[in-house]
Amino acid sequence: MSNLTFGIIKPDAVRKGHTGKIIDKILADGFRIRGMKLIHQTIKNAEGFYAVHSERPFFGELTEFMSSGPCVVLALEKENAVKAWRDLMGATNPAEAAEGTLRKEFAGSIGENAVHGSDSDENAAIEIAYFFSKLELV
């Protein structure tokens, strides 16, 4: 069980000015930010990151959205980080997300749902390495 996970504050949340509020909630939930940067992915970056979904019908829409504006990538540390981050994010569909979760408060739709999180320790390690060098993790 890893103590690190990966998260993204997606372009919709950044565009709406929610970045600071989301970071406040991350810290209030007991996470330590080990790496953070504001980036603007190219379509190729997004296609590489979401390659696991390349055969899915939503792939083009997803990669177009994720390259549509700046987002914040995060390496987060906490005991049982993957589960803790997924709990804080809430359900993919913000209408089904529990009160107090990031998606309940900041997401507008299933497609534009404010945040991304790794679904396993293995994927967290892969996703962190996609965006951060060892030097950038403190």
PDB file of C-alpha atoms in Angstrom:
ATOM      1  CA  MET A   1       0.000   0.000   0.000  1.00  0.00           C
ATOM      2  CA  SER A   2       1.638   3.169  -1.206  1.00  0.00           C
ATOM      3  CA  ASN A   3       1.534   6.521   0.494  1.00  0.00           C
ATOM      4  CA  LEU A   4       1.708   8.415  -2.828  1.00  0.00           C
ATOM      5  CA  THR A   5      -0.949   9.041  -5.417  1.00  0.00           C
ATOM      6  CA  PHE A   6      -1.393  11.226  -8.470  1.00  0.00           C
ATOM      7  CA  GLY A   7      -4.060  13.837  -9.059  1.00  0.00           C
ATOM      8  CA  ILE A   8      -5.004  16.427 -11.639  1.00  0.00           C
ATOM      9  CA  ILE A   9      -7.045  19.564 -11.153  1.00  0.00           C
ATOM     10  CA  LYS A  10      -8.615  19.475 -14.603  1.00  0.00           C
ATOM     11  CA  PRO A  11      -8.963  22.371 -17.083  1.00  0.00           C
ATOM     12  CA  ASP A  12     -12.620  23.007 -16.177  1.00  0.00           C
ATOM     13  CA  ALA A  13     -11.804  23.602 -12.494  1.00  0.00           C
ATOM     14  CA  VAL A  14      -8.740  25.735 -13.318  1.00  0.00           C
ATOM     15  CA  ARG A  15     -10.775  27.780 -15.813  1.00  0.00           C
ATOM     16  CA  LYS A  16     -13.471  28.420 -13.177  1.00  0.00           C
ATOM     17  CA  GLY A  17     -10.894  29.601 -10.619  1.00  0.00           C
ATOM     18  CA  HIS A  18     -11.286  26.648  -8.228  1.00  0.00           C
ATOM     19  CA  THR A  19      -7.596  25.674  -8.006  1.00  0.00           C
ATOM     20  CA  GLY A  20      -6.908  27.354  -4.654  1.00  0.00           C
ATOM     21  CA  LYS A  21     -10.110  26.050  -3.054  1.00  0.00           C
ATOM     22  CA  ILE A  22      -9.320  22.504  -4.200  1.00  0.00           C
ATOM     23  CA  ILE A  23      -5.747  22.732  -2.863  1.00  0.00           C
ATOM     24  CA  ASP A  24      -7.123  24.014   0.470  1.00  0.00           C
ATOM     25  CA  LYS A  25      -9.392  20.953   0.692  1.00  0.00           C
ATOM     26  CA  ILE A  26      -6.518  18.621  -0.215  1.00  0.00           C
ATOM     27  CA  LEU A  27      -4.399  20.038   2.609  1.00  0.00           C
ATOM     28  CA  ALA A  28      -7.324  20.090   5.064  1.00  0.00           C
ATOM     29  CA  ASP A  29      -7.851  16.379   4.331  1.00  0.00           C
ATOM     30  CA  GLY A  30      -4.328  15.647   5.556  1.00  0.00           C
ATOM     31  CA  PHE A  31      -2.475  15.255   2.268  1.00  0.00           C
ATOM     32  CA  ARG A  32       1.067  16.516   1.846  1.00  0.00           C
ATOM     33  CA  ILE A  33       1.823  17.909  -1.603  1.00  0.00           C
ATOM     34  CA  ARG A  34       5.076  16.316  -2.776  1.00  0.00           C
ATOM     35  CA  GLY A  35       4.934  17.761  -6.300  1.00  0.00           C
ATOM     36  CA  MET A  36       2.744  20.325  -8.031  1.00  0.00           C
ATOM     37  CA  LYS A  37       2.864  22.241 -11.280  1.00  0.00           C
ATOM     38  CA  LEU A  38       0.614  24.121 -13.633  1.00  0.00           C
ATOM     39  CA  ILE A  39       0.870  22.721 -17.152  1.00  0.00           C
ATOM     40  CA  HIS A  40      -0.956  22.995 -20.470  1.00  0.00           C
ATOM     41  CA  GLN A  41      -0.893  19.584 -22.129  1.00  0.00           C
ATOM     42  CA  THR A  42      -0.678  19.195 -25.863  1.00  0.00           C
ATOM     43  CA  ILE A  43      -3.105  16.775 -27.471  1.00  0.00           C
ATOM     44  CA  LYS A  44      -0.158  14.345 -27.841  1.00  0.00           C
ATOM     45  CA  ASN A  45       0.640  14.589 -24.094  1.00  0.00           C
ATOM     46  CA  ALA A  46      -2.985  13.869 -23.241  1.00  0.00           C
ATOM     47  CA  GLU A  47      -3.145  10.957 -25.716  1.00  0.00           C
ATOM     48  CA  GLY A  48      -0.020   9.471 -24.149  1.00  0.00           C
ATOM     49  CA  PHE A  49      -1.320   9.882 -20.623  1.00  0.00           C
ATOM     50  CA  TYR A  50      -4.737   8.394 -21.435  1.00  0.00           C
ATOM     51  CA  ALA A  51      -3.414   5.726 -23.847  1.00  0.00           C
ATOM     52  CA  VAL A  52      -5.065   3.024 -21.711  1.00  0.00           C
ATOM     53  CA  HIS A  53      -8.425   4.423 -22.909  1.00  0.00           C
ATOM     54  CA  SER A  54      -7.454   4.768 -26.591  1.00  0.00           C
ATOM     55  CA  GLU A  55     -10.037   2.204 -27.763  1.00  0.00           C
ATOM     56  CA  ARG A  56     -12.876   3.734 -25.737  1.00  0.00           C
ATOM     57  CA  PRO A  57     -15.506   5.887 -27.477  1.00  0.00           C
ATOM     58  CA  PHE A  58     -14.788   8.894 -25.222  1.00  0.00           C
ATOM     59  CA  PHE A  59     -11.010   8.970 -25.932  1.00  0.00           C
ATOM     60  CA  GLY A  60     -11.068  11.830 -28.469  1.00  0.00           C
ATOM     61  CA  GLU A  61     -13.372  13.966 -26.346  1.00  0.00           C
ATOM     62  CA  LEU A  62     -11.292  13.262 -23.215  1.00  0.00           C
ATOM     63  CA  THR A  63      -7.928  14.130 -24.758  1.00  0.00           C
ATOM     64  CA  GLU A  64      -9.360  17.227 -26.436  1.00  0.00           C
ATOM     65  CA  PHE A  65     -10.779  18.395 -23.091  1.00  0.00           C
ATOM     66  CA  MET A  66      -7.586  17.661 -21.146  1.00  0.00           C
ATOM     67  CA  SER A  67      -5.560  19.711 -23.655  1.00  0.00           C
ATOM     68  CA  SER A  68      -8.123  22.556 -23.788  1.00  0.00           C
ATOM     69  CA  GLY A  69      -6.469  24.654 -21.075  1.00  0.00           C
ATOM     70  CA  PRO A  70      -4.086  24.629 -18.135  1.00  0.00           C
ATOM     71  CA  CYS A  71      -4.379  22.004 -15.422  1.00  0.00           C
ATOM     72  CA  VAL A  72      -2.522  21.331 -12.188  1.00  0.00           C
ATOM     73  CA  VAL A  73      -0.740  17.988 -11.760  1.00  0.00           C
ATOM     74  CA  LEU A  74      -0.116  16.784  -8.221  1.00  0.00           C
ATOM     75  CA  ALA A  75       1.874  14.112  -6.409  1.00  0.00           C
ATOM     76  CA  LEU A  76       0.081  13.638  -3.090  1.00  0.00           C
ATOM     77  CA  GLU A  77       1.209  11.826   0.037  1.00  0.00           C
ATOM     78  CA  LYS A  78      -0.977  10.355   2.753  1.00  0.00           C
ATOM     79  CA  GLU A  79      -1.506   6.989   4.411  1.00  0.00           C
ATOM     80  CA  ASN A  80      -3.382   4.789   1.893  1.00  0.00           C
ATOM     81  CA  ALA A  81      -3.154   7.695  -0.573  1.00  0.00           C
ATOM     82  CA  VAL A  82      -4.966   6.188  -3.589  1.00  0.00           C
ATOM     83  CA  LYS A  83      -8.117   5.345  -1.628  1.00  0.00           C
ATOM     84  CA  ALA A  84      -7.999   8.560   0.417  1.00  0.00           C
ATOM     85  CA  TRP A  85      -7.721  10.694  -2.741  1.00  0.00           C
ATOM     86  CA  ARG A  86     -10.500   8.793  -4.519  1.00  0.00           C
ATOM     87  CA  ASP A  87     -12.709   9.249  -1.449  1.00  0.00           C
ATOM     88  CA  LEU A  88     -12.005  12.996  -1.419  1.00  0.00           C
ATOM     89  CA  MET A  89     -12.686  13.272  -5.176  1.00  0.00           C
ATOM     90  CA  GLY A  90     -16.086  11.581  -5.004  1.00  0.00           C
ATOM     91  CA  ALA A  91     -18.042   9.691  -7.667  1.00  0.00           C
ATOM     92  CA  THR A  92     -17.215  10.302 -11.355  1.00  0.00           C
ATOM     93  CA  ASN A  93     -20.738  11.631 -11.842  1.00  0.00           C
ATOM     94  CA  PRO A  94     -20.962  14.766  -9.667  1.00  0.00           C
ATOM     95  CA  ALA A  95     -24.735  14.233  -9.280  1.00  0.00           C
ATOM     96  CA  GLU A  96     -23.932  10.966  -7.465  1.00  0.00           C
ATOM     97  CA  ALA A  97     -20.951  12.311  -5.491  1.00  0.00           C
ATOM     98  CA  ALA A  98     -21.251  12.558  -1.714  1.00  0.00           C
ATOM     99  CA  GLU A  99     -21.536  15.908   0.021  1.00  0.00           C
ATOM    100  CA  GLY A 100     -18.131  17.378   0.867  1.00  0.00           C
ATOM    101  CA  THR A 101     -16.345  15.725  -2.057  1.00  0.00           C
ATOM    102  CA  LEU A 102     -14.459  17.730  -4.669  1.00  0.00           C
ATOM    103  CA  ARG A 103     -16.668  16.599  -7.529  1.00  0.00           C
ATOM    104  CA  LYS A 104     -19.873  17.408  -5.630  1.00  0.00           C
ATOM    105  CA  GLU A 105     -18.618  20.923  -5.001  1.00  0.00           C
ATOM    106  CA  PHE A 106     -16.634  21.758  -8.149  1.00  0.00           C
ATOM    107  CA  ALA A 107     -17.608  19.445 -11.047  1.00  0.00           C
ATOM    108  CA  GLY A 108     -20.154  20.339 -13.712  1.00  0.00           C
ATOM    109  CA  SER A 109     -20.653  16.980 -15.463  1.00  0.00           C
ATOM    110  CA  ILE A 110     -19.297  13.452 -15.875  1.00  0.00           C
ATOM    111  CA  GLY A 111     -17.006  14.687 -18.667  1.00  0.00           C
ATOM    112  CA  GLU A 112     -15.883  17.864 -16.903  1.00  0.00           C
ATOM    113  CA  ASN A 113     -15.549  16.523 -13.387  1.00  0.00           C
ATOM    114  CA  ALA A 114     -12.866  18.830 -11.942  1.00  0.00           C
ATOM    115  CA  VAL A 115     -10.284  16.254 -10.802  1.00  0.00           C
ATOM    116  CA  HIS A 116      -8.511  13.050 -11.815  1.00  0.00           C
ATOM    117  CA  GLY A 117      -7.024  10.450  -9.526  1.00  0.00           C
ATOM    118  CA  SER A 118      -5.064   7.249  -9.899  1.00  0.00           C
ATOM    119  CA  ASP A 119      -7.067   4.052  -9.470  1.00  0.00           C
ATOM    120  CA  SER A 120      -4.251   1.874  -8.077  1.00  0.00           C
ATOM    121  CA  ASP A 121      -0.818   2.104  -6.487  1.00  0.00           C
ATOM    122  CA  GLU A 122       0.716   0.791  -9.735  1.00  0.00           C
ATOM    123  CA  ASN A 123      -1.000   3.427 -11.863  1.00  0.00           C
ATOM    124  CA  ALA A 124      -0.136   6.148  -9.340  1.00  0.00           C
ATOM    125  CA  ALA A 125       3.570   5.366  -9.795  1.00  0.00           C
ATOM    126  CA  ILE A 126       3.212   5.376 -13.607  1.00  0.00           C
ATOM    127  CA  GLU A 127       1.178   8.601 -13.641  1.00  0.00           C
ATOM    128  CA  ILE A 128       3.515  10.449 -11.249  1.00  0.00           C
ATOM    129  CA  ALA A 129       6.503   9.429 -13.399  1.00  0.00           C
ATOM    130  CA  TYR A 130       4.688  10.684 -16.553  1.00  0.00           C
ATOM    131  CA  PHE A 131       4.624  14.257 -15.226  1.00  0.00           C
ATOM    132  CA  PHE A 132       7.378  14.505 -12.570  1.00  0.00           C
ATOM    133  CA  SER A 133      11.084  13.790 -12.475  1.00  0.00           C
ATOM    134  CA  LYS A 134      12.628  12.562  -9.199  1.00  0.00           C
ATOM    135  CA  LEU A 135      14.045  16.071  -8.678  1.00  0.00           C
ATOM    136  CA  GLU A 136      10.549  17.564  -8.692  1.00  0.00           C
ATOM    137  CA  LEU A 137       9.250  15.335  -5.888  1.00  0.00           C
ATOM    138  CA  VAL A 138      10.140  16.786  -2.511  1.00  0.00           C
TER     139      VAL A 138
END
